[in-house]
mmCIF file of C-alpha atoms and ligand atoms in Angstrom:
data_model
loop_
_atom_site.group_PDB
_atom_site.id
_atom_site.type_symbol
_atom_site.label_atom_id
_atom_site.label_comp_id
_atom_site.label_asym_id
_atom_site.label_seq_id
_atom_site.Cartn_x
_atom_site.Cartn_y
_atom_site.Cartn_z
ATOM 1 C CA UNK A 1 65.180 62.489 87.191
ATOM 2 C CA UNK A 2 66.505 60.788 90.010
ATOM 3 C CA UNK A 3 68.963 58.221 88.650
ATOM 4 C CA UNK A 4 68.506 54.332 88.156
ATOM 5 C CA UNK A 5 69.697 53.101 91.243
ATOM 6 C CA UNK A 6 68.282 55.885 93.255
ATOM 7 C CA UNK A 7 64.885 54.997 91.725
ATOM 8 C CA UNK A 8 65.159 51.103 92.557
ATOM 9 C CA UNK A 9 66.130 51.763 95.920
ATOM 10 C CA UNK A 10 63.239 54.083 96.705
ATOM 11 C CA UNK A 11 61.349 51.039 94.484
ATOM 12 C CA UNK A 12 62.584 48.521 97.285
ATOM 13 C CA UNK A 13 61.651 51.040 100.551
ATOM 14 C CA UNK A 14 58.376 50.943 99.520
ATOM 15 C CA UNK A 15 57.888 47.560 98.518
ATOM 16 C CA UNK A 16 59.201 47.164 102.255
ATOM 17 C CA UNK A 17 56.856 49.533 103.495
ATOM 18 C CA UNK A 18 54.063 47.943 102.090
ATOM 19 C CA UNK A 19 51.960 45.426 103.402
ATOM 20 C CA UNK A 20 53.024 42.826 100.975
ATOM 21 C CA UNK A 21 56.367 40.719 101.416
ATOM 22 C CA UNK A 22 58.863 41.020 99.237
ATOM 23 C CA UNK A 23 61.263 40.264 100.892
ATOM 24 C CA UNK A 24 61.600 36.446 102.040
ATOM 25 C CA UNK A 25 64.040 35.844 104.894
ATOM 26 C CA UNK A 26 62.809 32.383 105.715
ATOM 27 C CA UNK A 27 64.368 30.892 103.202
ATOM 28 C CA UNK A 28 68.145 32.852 104.879
ATOM 29 C CA UNK A 29 67.247 31.557 108.006
ATOM 30 C CA UNK A 30 67.106 27.978 107.402
ATOM 31 C CA UNK A 31 70.047 28.315 105.265
ATOM 32 C CA UNK A 32 72.063 29.902 107.512
ATOM 33 C CA UNK A 33 70.620 27.406 110.401
ATOM 34 C CA UNK A 34 71.931 24.473 107.917
ATOM 35 C CA UNK A 35 75.306 25.858 107.682
ATOM 36 C CA UNK A 36 75.651 26.016 111.425
ATOM 37 C CA UNK A 37 74.720 22.999 111.451
ATOM 38 C CA UNK A 38 76.920 21.588 109.304
ATOM 39 C CA UNK A 39 79.862 23.638 110.733
ATOM 40 C CA UNK A 40 78.752 21.716 114.069
ATOM 41 C CA UNK A 41 79.011 18.638 112.753
ATOM 42 C CA UNK A 42 82.167 18.807 110.568
ATOM 43 C CA UNK A 43 84.327 17.720 113.135
ATOM 44 C CA UNK A 44 82.263 15.055 114.384
ATOM 45 C CA UNK A 45 81.092 14.063 111.107
ATOM 46 C CA UNK A 46 82.275 10.563 112.224
ATOM 47 C CA UNK A 47 80.200 9.521 114.464
ATOM 48 C CA UNK A 48 77.481 9.706 112.135
ATOM 49 C CA UNK A 49 78.802 7.112 110.498
ATOM 50 C CA UNK A 50 76.793 3.927 110.114
ATOM 51 C CA UNK A 51 77.829 1.003 111.741
ATOM 52 C CA UNK A 52 76.525 -2.385 111.841
ATOM 53 C CA UNK A 53 76.312 -4.440 115.470
ATOM 54 C CA UNK A 54 77.195 -8.264 116.217
ATOM 55 C CA UNK A 55 74.972 -10.672 113.985
ATOM 56 C CA UNK A 56 73.399 -8.400 111.982
ATOM 57 C CA UNK A 57 74.305 -10.467 109.632
ATOM 58 C CA UNK A 58 74.032 -13.631 110.556
ATOM 59 C CA UNK A 59 78.019 -13.941 111.352
ATOM 60 C CA UNK A 60 79.811 -13.712 115.005
ATOM 61 C CA UNK A 61 82.210 -10.232 113.911
ATOM 62 C CA UNK A 62 83.058 -10.005 117.373
ATOM 63 C CA UNK A 63 81.720 -7.436 120.031
ATOM 64 C CA UNK A 64 82.852 -3.877 118.968
ATOM 65 C CA UNK A 65 80.583 -2.741 116.480
ATOM 66 C CA UNK A 66 81.808 -2.747 112.661
ATOM 67 C CA UNK A 67 82.021 0.631 110.568
ATOM 68 C CA UNK A 68 79.890 -0.007 107.655
ATOM 69 C CA UNK A 69 79.953 3.567 106.437
ATOM 70 C CA UNK A 70 81.056 4.365 102.631
ATOM 71 C CA UNK A 71 82.320 7.525 103.440
ATOM 72 C CA UNK A 72 84.836 6.386 105.923
ATOM 73 C CA UNK A 73 86.572 4.678 102.720
ATOM 74 C CA UNK A 74 88.851 6.119 100.578
ATOM 75 C CA UNK A 75 87.011 8.532 98.385
ATOM 76 C CA UNK A 76 88.153 6.508 94.654
ATOM 77 C CA UNK A 77 87.676 3.341 96.733
ATOM 78 C CA UNK A 78 84.109 4.756 98.362
ATOM 79 C CA UNK A 79 83.009 5.695 94.587
ATOM 80 C CA UNK A 80 83.584 2.394 92.572
ATOM 81 C CA UNK A 81 82.194 0.302 95.895
ATOM 82 C CA UNK A 82 78.758 2.206 95.474
ATOM 83 C CA UNK A 83 79.289 1.921 91.688
ATOM 84 C CA UNK A 84 79.992 -1.850 92.399
ATOM 85 C CA UNK A 85 76.300 -1.710 94.607
ATOM 86 C CA UNK A 86 74.553 0.474 91.600
ATOM 87 C CA UNK A 87 75.771 -2.410 89.062
ATOM 88 C CA UNK A 88 74.551 -5.419 91.252
ATOM 89 C CA UNK A 89 71.301 -3.167 91.831
ATOM 90 C CA UNK A 90 70.780 -3.663 88.190
ATOM 91 C CA UNK A 91 70.894 -7.237 88.090
ATOM 92 C CA UNK A 92 68.388 -7.615 90.833
ATOM 93 C CA UNK A 93 71.172 -7.947 93.660
ATOM 94 C CA UNK A 94 71.244 -5.999 96.636
ATOM 95 C CA UNK A 95 74.429 -5.856 98.356
ATOM 96 C CA UNK A 96 74.769 -4.830 102.197
ATOM 97 C CA UNK A 97 77.949 -3.163 103.560
ATOM 98 C CA UNK A 98 79.094 -5.537 106.864
ATOM 99 C CA UNK A 99 82.409 -3.134 107.049
ATOM 100 C CA UNK A 100 83.985 -0.703 105.237
ATOM 101 C CA UNK A 101 86.779 0.840 107.709
ATOM 102 C CA UNK A 102 88.757 -0.896 110.215
ATOM 103 C CA UNK A 103 90.257 0.508 113.243
ATOM 104 C CA UNK A 104 93.315 -1.392 114.696
ATOM 105 C CA UNK A 105 91.302 -2.147 118.066
ATOM 106 C CA UNK A 106 88.805 -3.747 115.978
ATOM 107 C CA UNK A 107 91.461 -5.755 113.304
ATOM 108 C CA UNK A 108 93.100 -6.907 116.780
ATOM 109 C CA UNK A 109 89.670 -8.481 118.208
ATOM 110 C CA UNK A 110 89.569 -10.500 114.947
ATOM 111 C CA UNK A 111 93.262 -11.489 115.391
ATOM 112 C CA UNK A 112 92.170 -12.596 118.660
ATOM 113 C CA UNK A 113 88.858 -14.855 117.488
ATOM 114 C CA UNK A 114 91.961 -16.683 115.170
ATOM 115 C CA UNK A 115 92.865 -17.482 112.135
ATOM 116 C CA UNK A 116 89.623 -18.431 109.866
ATOM 117 C CA UNK A 117 88.992 -14.772 110.931
ATOM 118 C CA UNK A 118 92.214 -13.020 110.166
ATOM 119 C CA UNK A 119 95.629 -13.450 109.446
ATOM 120 C CA UNK A 120 96.444 -10.237 109.455
ATOM 121 C CA UNK A 121 97.614 -8.097 112.707
ATOM 122 C CA UNK A 122 97.094 -4.743 112.826
ATOM 123 C CA UNK A 123 97.788 -2.175 110.698
ATOM 124 C CA UNK A 124 98.406 -5.333 107.394
ATOM 125 C CA UNK A 125 94.887 -4.550 106.087
ATOM 126 C CA UNK A 126 93.791 -3.067 103.655
ATOM 127 C CA UNK A 127 90.485 -2.289 105.622
ATOM 128 C CA UNK A 128 92.491 -0.282 108.223
ATOM 129 C CA UNK A 129 93.138 2.248 104.902
ATOM 130 C CA UNK A 130 89.789 2.461 104.174
ATOM 131 C CA UNK A 131 90.529 0.777 101.030
ATOM 132 C CA UNK A 132 88.500 -2.315 101.487
ATOM 133 C CA UNK A 133 84.588 -3.306 101.880
ATOM 134 C CA UNK A 134 82.856 -6.050 103.137
ATOM 135 C CA UNK A 135 79.213 -6.614 101.708
ATOM 136 C CA UNK A 136 76.969 -9.435 101.514
ATOM 137 C CA UNK A 137 73.865 -10.127 98.966
ATOM 138 C CA UNK A 138 70.921 -9.793 101.020
ATOM 139 C CA UNK A 139 67.338 -11.752 100.010
ATOM 140 C CA UNK A 140 64.765 -11.275 101.331
ATOM 141 C CA UNK A 141 66.095 -9.094 104.193
ATOM 142 C CA UNK A 142 68.685 -12.336 105.110
ATOM 143 C CA UNK A 143 72.108 -12.098 104.595
ATOM 144 C CA UNK A 144 73.277 -15.122 101.628
ATOM 145 C CA UNK A 145 76.886 -15.961 102.718
ATOM 146 C CA UNK A 146 76.757 -18.944 101.289
ATOM 147 C CA UNK A 147 75.411 -19.183 97.455
ATOM 148 C CA UNK A 148 78.801 -19.681 94.930
ATOM 149 C CA UNK A 149 77.112 -18.706 91.957
ATOM 150 C CA UNK A 150 75.437 -15.518 92.888
ATOM 151 C CA UNK A 151 79.310 -14.208 94.731
ATOM 152 C CA UNK A 152 80.711 -15.437 91.610
ATOM 153 C CA UNK A 153 78.324 -12.796 90.241
ATOM 154 C CA UNK A 154 79.005 -9.944 92.170
ATOM 155 C CA UNK A 155 83.136 -10.914 92.135
ATOM 156 C CA UNK A 156 83.214 -10.470 88.658
ATOM 157 C CA UNK A 157 81.235 -7.135 88.663
ATOM 158 C CA UNK A 158 83.689 -6.059 91.094
ATOM 159 C CA UNK A 159 87.178 -6.784 89.066
ATOM 160 C CA UNK A 160 85.479 -5.194 86.327
ATOM 161 C CA UNK A 161 85.489 -1.893 87.844
ATOM 162 C CA UNK A 162 88.897 -2.617 88.679
ATOM 163 C CA UNK A 163 88.738 -3.982 92.619
ATOM 164 C CA UNK A 164 90.701 -7.253 93.782
ATOM 165 C CA UNK A 165 88.069 -9.553 95.289
ATOM 166 C CA UNK A 166 88.801 -12.025 97.444
ATOM 167 C CA UNK A 167 86.717 -14.767 95.881
ATOM 168 C CA UNK A 168 89.862 -15.190 94.101
ATOM 169 C CA UNK A 169 91.826 -16.091 97.208
ATOM 170 C CA UNK A 170 92.146 -20.072 98.452
ATOM 171 C CA UNK A 171 93.830 -19.172 102.087
ATOM 172 C CA UNK A 172 91.403 -17.533 103.499
ATOM 173 C CA UNK A 173 88.179 -18.116 100.875
ATOM 174 C CA UNK A 174 86.812 -14.395 101.310
ATOM 175 C CA UNK A 175 83.875 -13.753 98.618
ATOM 176 C CA UNK A 176 82.620 -10.635 101.005
ATOM 177 C CA UNK A 177 85.745 -9.128 100.623
ATOM 178 C CA UNK A 178 86.744 -6.499 97.937
ATOM 179 C CA UNK A 179 90.371 -3.652 97.988
ATOM 180 C CA UNK A 180 91.858 -1.838 96.106
ATOM 181 C CA UNK A 181 95.351 0.028 96.642
ATOM 182 C CA UNK A 182 96.151 1.606 93.454
ATOM 183 C CA UNK A 183 99.129 -1.128 93.431
ATOM 184 C CA UNK A 184 101.409 -0.538 96.530
ATOM 185 C CA UNK A 185 101.558 -2.831 98.995
ATOM 186 C CA UNK A 186 99.987 -3.171 102.508
ATOM 187 C CA UNK A 187 104.150 -2.261 103.820
ATOM 188 C CA UNK A 188 104.063 1.394 101.750
ATOM 189 C CA UNK A 189 100.382 1.985 102.702
ATOM 190 C CA UNK A 190 101.321 1.545 106.856
ATOM 191 C CA UNK A 191 104.869 3.695 105.666
ATOM 192 C CA UNK A 192 102.074 6.337 104.761
ATOM 193 C CA UNK A 193 101.815 6.135 100.862
ATOM 194 C CA UNK A 194 98.923 6.653 99.135
ATOM 195 C CA UNK A 195 97.594 4.948 96.401
ATOM 196 C CA UNK A 196 98.125 6.835 93.388
ATOM 197 C CA UNK A 197 93.819 6.562 91.764
ATOM 198 C CA UNK A 198 94.282 6.036 87.189
ATOM 199 C CA UNK A 199 94.996 9.576 86.104
ATOM 200 C CA UNK A 200 92.148 9.387 83.569
ATOM 201 C CA UNK A 201 89.743 9.662 87.032
ATOM 202 C CA UNK A 202 91.680 12.014 88.531
ATOM 203 C CA UNK A 203 90.165 15.258 87.769
ATOM 204 C CA UNK A 204 87.463 13.644 89.620
ATOM 205 C CA UNK A 205 89.168 14.577 93.000
ATOM 206 C CA UNK A 206 90.748 17.960 92.787
ATOM 207 C CA UNK A 207 90.795 17.709 96.771
ATOM 208 C CA UNK A 208 91.964 14.226 97.289
ATOM 209 C CA UNK A 209 94.982 14.796 99.586
ATOM 210 C CA UNK A 210 92.585 17.168 101.822
ATOM 211 C CA UNK A 211 89.655 14.912 101.825
ATOM 212 C CA UNK A 212 92.093 11.904 102.779
ATOM 213 C CA UNK A 213 93.562 14.297 105.788
ATOM 214 C CA UNK A 214 90.029 15.007 106.638
ATOM 215 C CA UNK A 215 89.551 10.770 106.961
ATOM 216 C CA UNK A 216 92.907 10.227 108.669
ATOM 217 C CA UNK A 217 91.147 12.497 111.593
ATOM 218 C CA UNK A 218 88.302 10.568 111.363
ATOM 219 C CA UNK A 219 89.985 7.084 111.529
ATOM 220 C CA UNK A 220 91.890 8.401 113.858
ATOM 221 C CA UNK A 221 88.713 9.306 116.315
ATOM 222 C CA UNK A 222 87.031 6.065 116.052
ATOM 223 C CA UNK A 223 90.513 4.509 117.008
ATOM 224 C CA UNK A 224 90.440 5.857 120.184
ATOM 225 C CA UNK A 225 87.033 5.564 120.534
ATOM 226 C CA UNK A 226 87.166 1.698 119.875
ATOM 227 C CA UNK A 227 90.193 1.521 121.846
ATOM 228 C CA UNK A 228 87.871 2.843 124.995
ATOM 229 C CA UNK A 229 85.153 0.214 124.203
ATOM 230 C CA UNK A 230 87.794 -2.518 123.563
ATOM 231 C CA UNK A 231 88.824 -2.459 126.607
ATOM 232 C CA UNK A 232 85.924 -1.418 128.734
ATOM 233 C CA UNK A 233 84.081 -4.522 126.759
ATOM 234 C CA UNK A 234 86.363 -7.324 127.668
ATOM 235 C CA UNK A 235 84.476 -9.249 130.133
ATOM 236 C CA UNK A 236 82.033 -9.487 127.640
ATOM 237 C CA UNK A 237 81.275 -13.226 126.647
ATOM 238 C CA UNK A 238 80.753 -13.979 123.158
ATOM 239 C CA UNK A 239 78.513 -16.617 121.543
ATOM 240 C CA UNK A 240 79.589 -18.695 119.250
ATOM 241 C CA UNK A 241 77.976 -18.502 115.664
ATOM 242 C CA UNK A 242 79.171 -19.104 112.187
ATOM 243 C CA UNK A 243 82.340 -17.214 111.257
ATOM 244 C CA UNK A 244 83.490 -15.515 107.936
ATOM 245 C CA UNK A 245 87.254 -14.581 107.132
ATOM 246 C CA UNK A 246 88.341 -10.693 107.371
ATOM 247 C CA UNK A 247 92.051 -10.374 105.677
HETATM 248 ZN ZN1 ZN B 1 87.770 -7.922 104.049
#
């Protein structure tokens, strides 16, 4: 009598020779193709980040597009913002992401647009560390910037998630803005310090440092991209419009 393994091999060969397809390779081919695409895309995944053009939400936000992708944010902060969007959604409030990560080029553009846009020069905004986001409630497809009661609801939701809300600020009042920095200052961020995520959540981010390293590469790639855009967009004439504050 043949050993079991040989029997199995024989059965397998017989099956292969039969007209029945016993070994469907299409799934493997698809998987392989997918992984190849993923590998190729991995290096320039930043190019696929969602961006928002000026005036999309009814305000003049300058000629450089805004990065509005949650994947451009620090992983812990990203997940809190996703949570904020969920919590608001459950209350019937639809939030749009207006801007997430911000390049130095974009910050410099805001700075050049005047004090009502930002008081922060390049490097001083939490947006430049993937630690701030601007959102706006959308009703019937329209951004609603002036509903203070609505902003308050959204703001309190954010604060319950441990975020700092710009609606508490007076100069400038910035209810669209949420940030988190794990208790460290912008000066410390500028020196390369990373915010510490709450200990109770640290097990959820086992590869945090690698993820941030990758993010920083993507940010740098965007920086280069927008610096080029900024230098070629100097002749663009901006029309007027309502303003938003952007610390
Ligand atoms: Zn902001």
